[in-house]
Short mmCIF file of C-alpha atoms in Angstrom, two decimals:
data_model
loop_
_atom_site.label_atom_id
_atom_site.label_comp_id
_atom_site.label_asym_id
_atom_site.label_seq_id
_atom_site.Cartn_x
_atom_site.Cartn_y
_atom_site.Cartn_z
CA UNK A 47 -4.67 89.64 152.98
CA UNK A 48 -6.97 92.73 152.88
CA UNK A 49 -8.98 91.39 150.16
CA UNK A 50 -9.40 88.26 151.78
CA UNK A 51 -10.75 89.66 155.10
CA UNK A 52 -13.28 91.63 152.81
CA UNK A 53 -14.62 89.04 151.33
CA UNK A 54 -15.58 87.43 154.89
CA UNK A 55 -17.81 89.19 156.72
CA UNK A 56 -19.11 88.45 160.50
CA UNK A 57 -18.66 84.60 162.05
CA UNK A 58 -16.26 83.97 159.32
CA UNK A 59 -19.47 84.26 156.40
CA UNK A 60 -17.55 85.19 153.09
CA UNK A 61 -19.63 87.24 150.50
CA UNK A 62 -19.79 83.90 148.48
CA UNK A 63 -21.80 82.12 151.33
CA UNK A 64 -24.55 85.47 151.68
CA UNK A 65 -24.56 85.42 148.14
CA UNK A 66 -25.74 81.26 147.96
CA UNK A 67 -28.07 82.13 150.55
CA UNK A 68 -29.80 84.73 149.26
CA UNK A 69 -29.86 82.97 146.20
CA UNK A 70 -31.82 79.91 147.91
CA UNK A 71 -34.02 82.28 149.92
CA UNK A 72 -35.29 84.07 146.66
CA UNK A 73 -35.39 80.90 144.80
CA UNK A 74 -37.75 79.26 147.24
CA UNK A 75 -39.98 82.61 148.01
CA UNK A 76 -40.08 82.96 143.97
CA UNK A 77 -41.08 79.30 143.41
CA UNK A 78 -43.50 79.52 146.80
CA UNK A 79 -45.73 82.77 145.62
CA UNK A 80 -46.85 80.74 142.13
CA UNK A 81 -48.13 77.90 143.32
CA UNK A 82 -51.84 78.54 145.02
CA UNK A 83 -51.47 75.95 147.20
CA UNK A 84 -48.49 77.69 149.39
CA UNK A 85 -49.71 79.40 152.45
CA UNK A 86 -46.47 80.82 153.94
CA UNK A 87 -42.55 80.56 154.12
CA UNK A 88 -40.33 80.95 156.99
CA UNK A 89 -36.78 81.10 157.33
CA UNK A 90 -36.19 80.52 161.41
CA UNK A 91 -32.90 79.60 163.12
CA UNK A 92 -29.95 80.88 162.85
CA UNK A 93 -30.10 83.17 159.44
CA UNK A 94 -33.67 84.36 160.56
CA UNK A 95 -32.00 85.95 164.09
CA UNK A 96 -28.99 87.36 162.09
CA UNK A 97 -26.40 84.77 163.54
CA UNK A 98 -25.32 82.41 161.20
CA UNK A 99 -21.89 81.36 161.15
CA UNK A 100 -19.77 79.59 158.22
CA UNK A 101 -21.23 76.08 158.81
CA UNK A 102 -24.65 77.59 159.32
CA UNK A 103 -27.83 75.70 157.92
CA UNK A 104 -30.48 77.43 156.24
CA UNK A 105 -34.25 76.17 157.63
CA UNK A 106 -37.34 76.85 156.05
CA UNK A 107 -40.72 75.81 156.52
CA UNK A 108 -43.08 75.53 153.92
CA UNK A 109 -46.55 75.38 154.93
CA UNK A 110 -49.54 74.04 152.39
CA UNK A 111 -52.90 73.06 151.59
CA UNK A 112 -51.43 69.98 150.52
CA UNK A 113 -48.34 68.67 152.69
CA UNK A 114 -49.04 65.14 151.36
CA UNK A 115 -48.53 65.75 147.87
CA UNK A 116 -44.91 66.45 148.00
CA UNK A 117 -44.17 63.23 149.54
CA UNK A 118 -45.84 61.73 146.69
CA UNK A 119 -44.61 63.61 144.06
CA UNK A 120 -41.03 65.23 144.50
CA UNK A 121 -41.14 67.46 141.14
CA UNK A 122 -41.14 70.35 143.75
CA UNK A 123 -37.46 68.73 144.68
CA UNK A 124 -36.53 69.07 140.90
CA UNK A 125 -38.15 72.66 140.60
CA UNK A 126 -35.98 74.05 143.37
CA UNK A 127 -32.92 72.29 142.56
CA UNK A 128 -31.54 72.94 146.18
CA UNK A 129 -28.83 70.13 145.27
CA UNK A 130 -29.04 66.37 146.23
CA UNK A 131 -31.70 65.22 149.03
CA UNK A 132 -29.47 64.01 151.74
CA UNK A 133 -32.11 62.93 154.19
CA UNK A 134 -35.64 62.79 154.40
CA UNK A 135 -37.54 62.52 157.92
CA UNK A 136 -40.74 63.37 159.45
CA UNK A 137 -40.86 66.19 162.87
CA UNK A 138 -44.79 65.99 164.04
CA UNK A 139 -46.98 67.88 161.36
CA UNK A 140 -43.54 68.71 159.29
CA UNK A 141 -41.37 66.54 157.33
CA UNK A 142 -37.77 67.76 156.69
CA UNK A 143 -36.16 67.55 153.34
CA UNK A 144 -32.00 68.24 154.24
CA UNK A 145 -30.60 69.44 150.77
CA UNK A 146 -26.71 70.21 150.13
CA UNK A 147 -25.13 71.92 147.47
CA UNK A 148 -22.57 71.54 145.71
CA UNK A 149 -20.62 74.28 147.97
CA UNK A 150 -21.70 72.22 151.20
CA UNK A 151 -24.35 74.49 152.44
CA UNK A 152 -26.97 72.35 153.43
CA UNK A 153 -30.79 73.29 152.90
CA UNK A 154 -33.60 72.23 154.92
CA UNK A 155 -36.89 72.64 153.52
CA UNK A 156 -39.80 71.21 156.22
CA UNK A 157 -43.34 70.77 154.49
CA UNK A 158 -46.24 70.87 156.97
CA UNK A 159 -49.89 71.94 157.00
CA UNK A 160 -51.36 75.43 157.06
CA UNK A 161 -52.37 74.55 160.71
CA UNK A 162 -48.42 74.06 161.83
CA UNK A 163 -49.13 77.94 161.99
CA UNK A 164 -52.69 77.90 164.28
CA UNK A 165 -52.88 80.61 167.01
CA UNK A 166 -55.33 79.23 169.54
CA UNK A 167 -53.31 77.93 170.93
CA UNK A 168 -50.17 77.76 169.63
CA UNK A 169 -47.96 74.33 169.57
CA UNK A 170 -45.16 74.63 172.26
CA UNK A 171 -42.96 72.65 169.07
CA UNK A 172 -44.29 75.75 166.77
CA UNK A 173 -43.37 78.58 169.30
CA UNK A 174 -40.06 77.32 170.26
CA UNK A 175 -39.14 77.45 166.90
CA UNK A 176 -40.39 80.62 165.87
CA UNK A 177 -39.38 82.50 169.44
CA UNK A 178 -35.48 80.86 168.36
CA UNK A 179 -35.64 83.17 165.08
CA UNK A 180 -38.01 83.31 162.71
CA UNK A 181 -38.75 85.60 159.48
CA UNK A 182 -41.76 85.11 157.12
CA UNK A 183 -40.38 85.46 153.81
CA UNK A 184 -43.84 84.48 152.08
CA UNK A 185 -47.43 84.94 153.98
CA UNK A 186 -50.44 86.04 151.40
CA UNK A 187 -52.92 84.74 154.26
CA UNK A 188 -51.63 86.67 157.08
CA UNK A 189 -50.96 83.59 158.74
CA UNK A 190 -47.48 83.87 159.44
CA UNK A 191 -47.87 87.28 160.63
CA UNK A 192 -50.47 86.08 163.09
CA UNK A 193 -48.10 83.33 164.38
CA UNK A 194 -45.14 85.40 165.66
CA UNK A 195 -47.40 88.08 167.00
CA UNK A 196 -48.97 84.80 169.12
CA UNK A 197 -45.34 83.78 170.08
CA UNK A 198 -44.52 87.98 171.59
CA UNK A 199 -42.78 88.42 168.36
CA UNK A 200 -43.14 91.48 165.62
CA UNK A 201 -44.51 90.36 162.13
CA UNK A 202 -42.16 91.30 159.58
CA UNK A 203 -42.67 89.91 156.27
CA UNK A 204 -39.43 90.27 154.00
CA UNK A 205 -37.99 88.97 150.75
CA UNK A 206 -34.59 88.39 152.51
CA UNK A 207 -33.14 88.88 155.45
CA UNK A 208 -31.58 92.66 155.36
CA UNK A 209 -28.28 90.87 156.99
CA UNK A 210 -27.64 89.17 153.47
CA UNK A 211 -26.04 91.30 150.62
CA UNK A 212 -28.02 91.94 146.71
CA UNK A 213 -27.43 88.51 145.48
CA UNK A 214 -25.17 88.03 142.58
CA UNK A 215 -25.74 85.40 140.96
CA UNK A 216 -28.77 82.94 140.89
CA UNK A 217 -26.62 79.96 141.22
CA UNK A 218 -27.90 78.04 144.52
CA UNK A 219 -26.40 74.60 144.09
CA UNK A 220 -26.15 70.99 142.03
CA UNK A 221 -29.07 69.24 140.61
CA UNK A 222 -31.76 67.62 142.67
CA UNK A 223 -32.01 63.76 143.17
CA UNK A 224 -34.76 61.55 144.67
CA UNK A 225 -35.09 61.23 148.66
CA UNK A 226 -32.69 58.63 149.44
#
């Protein structure tokens, strides 16, 4: 019994689920700083403010030179390999890609334009999601960093959230299929 409540930290997360996450998060920020076109990550919601629970979702938002390319081409789908593309929708500027593993944590990975980010002014859609949590896990243009300090927030620019242990593994999921 005492092994098991070690292995599950706060709001029921075991050390598997941290683990997966962190996988995912470096996975993503790894595949986001070698392609040029990539202006900035976010993680926002519930990991990003440090309460997740079990059946938590992780959200990023991907922001490019290029948003319409990755509807076109999906090799960016394969590349991650977040597991199988579950559903496929557009919010505004962004359009969500929902991924689940094969563990059940589901992944969702919105692409939008380097201008989701724009300071003057800033979108009431864009601040209400970054004043709900928000992290910037990738920014080489400082754009990220100039977002949450327009939204009253501190710019912190991190690999992965300090709530989540040293990953162990880089195992993040099943393979990646085509939007359905």
């Amino acid at each position: 019994m005492a092994e098991e409540e070690a292995r599950v930290g706060p709001a029921g997360l075991s050390v598997e689920r941290r683990d997966e996450v962190r996988a995912v998060i470096e996975r993503v920020t790894g595949w986001a700083a070698g392609r040029a076109d990539v202006g900035g990550v976010l993680l926002v919601g519930s990991w990003a403010r440090g309460a997740a629970r079990a059946d938590s979702d992780v959200d990023l938002i991907v922001l490019t030179t290029e948003p319409g390319r990755y509807a076109d081409d999906e090799a960016w789908v394969r590349e991650l390999a977040l597991g199988e593309v579950i559903r496929n929708r557009v919010w505004g500027p962004v359009t969500e890609w929902r991924h689940i593993t094969a563990s059940g944590l589901e992944v969702e990975v919105g692409i939008g334009p380097l201008d989701w980010a724009r300071t003057d002014p800033v979108d009431g859609g864009t601040r209400r999601v970054v004043t709900d949590g928000a992290l910037s896990l990738h920014d080489p243009r400082g754009l990220l960093g100039a977002l949450t300090a327009a939204c009253g927030r501190s710019a912190q620019v991190s690999s992965v959230p300090a709530s989540l242990p040293k990953s162990r593994s880089g195992s993040g999921g099943g393979a990646a299929t085509s939007r359905p």
